[in-house]
Coordinates of C-alpha atoms in Angstrom, one line a residue:
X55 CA -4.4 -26.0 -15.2
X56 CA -2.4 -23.8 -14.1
X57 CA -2.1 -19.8 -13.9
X58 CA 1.4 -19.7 -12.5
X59 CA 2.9 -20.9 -16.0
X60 CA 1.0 -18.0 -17.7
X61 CA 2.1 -15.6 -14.9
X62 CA 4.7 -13.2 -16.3
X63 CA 8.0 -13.8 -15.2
X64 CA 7.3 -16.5 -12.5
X65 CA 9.9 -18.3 -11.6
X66 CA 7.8 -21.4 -11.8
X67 CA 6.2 -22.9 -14.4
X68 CA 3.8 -25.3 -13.0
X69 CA 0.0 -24.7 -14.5
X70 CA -1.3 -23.5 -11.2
X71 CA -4.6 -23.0 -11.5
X72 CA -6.0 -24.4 -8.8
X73 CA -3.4 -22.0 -6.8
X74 CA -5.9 -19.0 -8.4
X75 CA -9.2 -21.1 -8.2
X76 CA -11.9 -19.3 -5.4
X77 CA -13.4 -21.7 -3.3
X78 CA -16.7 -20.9 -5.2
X79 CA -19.0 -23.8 -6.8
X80 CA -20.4 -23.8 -10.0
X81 CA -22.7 -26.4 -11.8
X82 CA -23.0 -28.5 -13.8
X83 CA -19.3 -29.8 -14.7
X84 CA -19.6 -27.4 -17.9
X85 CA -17.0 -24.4 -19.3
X86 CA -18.2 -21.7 -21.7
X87 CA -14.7 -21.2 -22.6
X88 CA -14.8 -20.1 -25.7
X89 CA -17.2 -17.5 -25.7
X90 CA -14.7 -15.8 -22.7
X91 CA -11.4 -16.5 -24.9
X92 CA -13.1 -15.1 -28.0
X93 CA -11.7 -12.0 -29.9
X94 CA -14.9 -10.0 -29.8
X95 CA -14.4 -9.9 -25.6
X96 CA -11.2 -7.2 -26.1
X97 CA -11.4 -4.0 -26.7
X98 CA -9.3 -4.0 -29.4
X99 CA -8.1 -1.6 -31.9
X100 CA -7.5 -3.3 -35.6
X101 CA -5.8 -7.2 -36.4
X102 CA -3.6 -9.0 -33.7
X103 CA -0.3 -7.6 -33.6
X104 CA 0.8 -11.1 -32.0
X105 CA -1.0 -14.2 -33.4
X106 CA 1.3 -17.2 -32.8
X107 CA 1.1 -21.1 -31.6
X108 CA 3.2 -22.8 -29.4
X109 CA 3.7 -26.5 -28.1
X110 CA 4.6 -27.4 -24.3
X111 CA 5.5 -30.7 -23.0
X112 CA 6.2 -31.6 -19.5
X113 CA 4.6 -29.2 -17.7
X114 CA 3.0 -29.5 -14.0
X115 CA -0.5 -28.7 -13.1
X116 CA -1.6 -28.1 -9.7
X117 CA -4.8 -28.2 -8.1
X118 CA -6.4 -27.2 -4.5
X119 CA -4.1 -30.0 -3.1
X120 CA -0.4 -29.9 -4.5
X121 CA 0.5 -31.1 -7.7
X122 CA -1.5 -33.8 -9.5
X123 CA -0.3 -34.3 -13.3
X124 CA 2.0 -33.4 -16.1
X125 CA 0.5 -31.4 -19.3
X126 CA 1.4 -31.6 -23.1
X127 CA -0.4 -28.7 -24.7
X128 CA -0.7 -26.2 -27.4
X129 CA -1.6 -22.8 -27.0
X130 CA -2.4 -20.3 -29.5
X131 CA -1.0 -16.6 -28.1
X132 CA -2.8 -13.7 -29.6
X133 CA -2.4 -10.1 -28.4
X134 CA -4.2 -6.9 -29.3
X135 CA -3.3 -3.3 -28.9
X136 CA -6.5 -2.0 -26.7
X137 CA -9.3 1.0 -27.2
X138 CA -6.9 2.4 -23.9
X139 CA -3.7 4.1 -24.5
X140 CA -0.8 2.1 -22.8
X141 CA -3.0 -1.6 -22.7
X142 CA -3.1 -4.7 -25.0
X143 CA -5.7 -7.4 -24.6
X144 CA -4.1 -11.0 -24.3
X145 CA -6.2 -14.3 -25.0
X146 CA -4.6 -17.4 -24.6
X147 CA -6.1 -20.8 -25.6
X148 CA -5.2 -24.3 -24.5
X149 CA -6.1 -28.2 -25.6
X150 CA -4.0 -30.7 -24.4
X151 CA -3.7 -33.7 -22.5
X152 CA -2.6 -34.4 -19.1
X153 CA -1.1 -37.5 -17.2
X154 CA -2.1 -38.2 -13.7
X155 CA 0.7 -39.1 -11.1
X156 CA 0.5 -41.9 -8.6
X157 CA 0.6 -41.2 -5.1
X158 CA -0.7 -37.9 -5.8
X159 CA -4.0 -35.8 -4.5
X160 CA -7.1 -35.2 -6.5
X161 CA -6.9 -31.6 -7.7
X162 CA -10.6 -31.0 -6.2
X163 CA -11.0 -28.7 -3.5
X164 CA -11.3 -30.5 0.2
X165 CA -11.1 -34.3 -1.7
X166 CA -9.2 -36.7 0.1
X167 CA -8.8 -39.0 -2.7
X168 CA -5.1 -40.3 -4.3
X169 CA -4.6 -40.9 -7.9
X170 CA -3.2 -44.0 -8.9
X171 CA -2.2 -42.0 -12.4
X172 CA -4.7 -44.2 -14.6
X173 CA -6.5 -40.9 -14.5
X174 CA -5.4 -39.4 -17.7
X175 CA -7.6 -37.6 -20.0
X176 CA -7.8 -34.5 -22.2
X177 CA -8.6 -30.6 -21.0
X178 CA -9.1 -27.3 -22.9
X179 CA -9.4 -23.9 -22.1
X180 CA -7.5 -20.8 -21.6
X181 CA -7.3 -16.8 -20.2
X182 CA -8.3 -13.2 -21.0
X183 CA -5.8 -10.7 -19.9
X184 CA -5.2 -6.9 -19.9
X185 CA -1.2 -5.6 -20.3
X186 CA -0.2 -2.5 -19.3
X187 CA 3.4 -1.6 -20.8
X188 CA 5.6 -1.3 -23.8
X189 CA 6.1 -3.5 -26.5
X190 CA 9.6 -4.7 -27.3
X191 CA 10.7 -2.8 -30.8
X192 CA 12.7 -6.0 -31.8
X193 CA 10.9 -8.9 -29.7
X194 CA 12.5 -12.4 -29.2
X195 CA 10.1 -14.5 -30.7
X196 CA 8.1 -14.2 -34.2
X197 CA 4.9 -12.4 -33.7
X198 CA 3.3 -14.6 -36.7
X199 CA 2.9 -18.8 -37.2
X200 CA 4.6 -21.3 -34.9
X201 CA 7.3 -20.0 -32.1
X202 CA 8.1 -24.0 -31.9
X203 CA 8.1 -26.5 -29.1
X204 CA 9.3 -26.0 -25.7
X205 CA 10.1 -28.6 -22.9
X206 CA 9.5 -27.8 -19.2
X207 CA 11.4 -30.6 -17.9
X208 CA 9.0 -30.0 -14.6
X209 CA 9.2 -32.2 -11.7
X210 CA 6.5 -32.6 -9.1
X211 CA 7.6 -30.2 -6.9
X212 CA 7.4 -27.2 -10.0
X213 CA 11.0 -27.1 -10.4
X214 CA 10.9 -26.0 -14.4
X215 CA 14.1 -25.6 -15.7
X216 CA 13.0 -25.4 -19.5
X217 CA 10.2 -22.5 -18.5
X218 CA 9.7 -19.9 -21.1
X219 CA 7.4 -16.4 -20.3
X220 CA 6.0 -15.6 -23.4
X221 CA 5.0 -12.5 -22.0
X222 CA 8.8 -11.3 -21.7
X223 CA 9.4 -12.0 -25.4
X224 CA 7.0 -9.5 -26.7
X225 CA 7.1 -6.6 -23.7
X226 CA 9.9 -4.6 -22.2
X227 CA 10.3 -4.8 -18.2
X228 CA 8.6 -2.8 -16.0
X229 CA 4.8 -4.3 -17.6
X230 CA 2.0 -5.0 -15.5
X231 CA -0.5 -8.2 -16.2
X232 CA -3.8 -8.7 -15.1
X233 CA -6.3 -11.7 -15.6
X234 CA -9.7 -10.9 -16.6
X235 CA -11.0 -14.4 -16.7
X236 CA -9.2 -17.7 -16.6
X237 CA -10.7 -21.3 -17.3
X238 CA -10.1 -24.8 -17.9
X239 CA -12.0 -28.1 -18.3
X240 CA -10.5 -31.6 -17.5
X241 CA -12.1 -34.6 -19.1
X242 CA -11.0 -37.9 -17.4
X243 CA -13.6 -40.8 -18.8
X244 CA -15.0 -42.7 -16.1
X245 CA -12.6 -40.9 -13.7
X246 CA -14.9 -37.7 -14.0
X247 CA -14.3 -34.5 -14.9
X248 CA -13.0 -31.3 -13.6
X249 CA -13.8 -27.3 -14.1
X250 CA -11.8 -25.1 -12.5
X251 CA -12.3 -21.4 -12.9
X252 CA -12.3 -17.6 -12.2
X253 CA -16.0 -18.2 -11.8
X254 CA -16.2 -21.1 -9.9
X255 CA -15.7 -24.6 -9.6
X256 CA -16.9 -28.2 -9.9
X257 CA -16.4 -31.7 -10.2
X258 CA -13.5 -33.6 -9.9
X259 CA -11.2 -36.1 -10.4
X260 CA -11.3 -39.6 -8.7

């Protein structure tokens, strides 16, 4: 996936994660996921004071070799005023599916192998984050249920016109964002599977 899209304010959407993967292995082709996206890792003062789902279609994923596929997903957004003055805890959660383009790399670091887009499969995951910054008085989107369905409209080369941060909906400018972990699993049949993480890496797509 792809850490770009989450990035706050990035001009691009694409789901670059494999822009933010280390070059570090890990094995076997597992992600404990939801135990690092769980509500108990923040240090969190009281209920969510954002807790809200959203769909995305047509967004690009990258991995250690360009782009490699377009995602449909839903993410549910839920954010958490911290134990530390000024700082709200962010966890993110994605399942979704994504389409493999022809022509295009594997998403592995140093393959050498070219899709020929029949490998399409399903992937999960998500991101812990810490924000630094002041939240908007009269924010853009609801802060409870659905905030609807958004279309991308990426191309292979992360040109997103339909890109929407949903960090800028809920902070005033001048926040900062940090990652404190970051994960995803791609599940591809008999094409393999994928893990591509803060901690590490393994796998891949053929």
């Amino acid at each position: 996936m792809n850490i770009k899209k989450m990035l706050v304010g990035g001009a691009a959407s694409a789901l670059m994660l494999g822009t933010f993967a280390t070059a570090v292995f890990a094995s076997p082709n597992t992600l404990n996921w939801g135990t690092e996206t769980n509500a108990g890792e923040c240090e969190k003062i009281g209920k969510p004071i954002v807790n809200v789902t959203q769909k995305v279609i047509n967004d690009v994923d990258s991995g250690f070799n360009g782009y490699w596929a377009f995602d449909n997903y839903n993410r549910h957004i839920q954010v958490w005023e911290s134990t530390t003055p000024g700082e709200y805890c962010a966890i993110v959660r994605y399942t979704g599916q994504f389409d493999a383009q022809a022509g295009q790399s594997s998403p592995d670091l140093g393959s050498t192998n070219i899709l020929d887009g029949d490998e399409d499969g399903a992937f999960e995951g998500g991101y812990r984050a810490t924000i630094t910054g002041t939240l908007d008085a009269t924010p853009a989107w609801n802060t409870r249920g659905s905030v609807g369905s958004f279309d991308y409209d990426c191309d292979l080369s992360a040109n997103c016109p339909g890109y929407v941060s949903w960090v800028v909906q809920y902070f005033n400018p001048g926040y900062v964002f940090a990652y404190d972990w970051w994960g995803w699993i791609y599940h591809a049949g008999n094409n393999g599977s994928w893990v591509n993480s803060s901690e590490g890496n393994s796998g891949g797509i053929l």
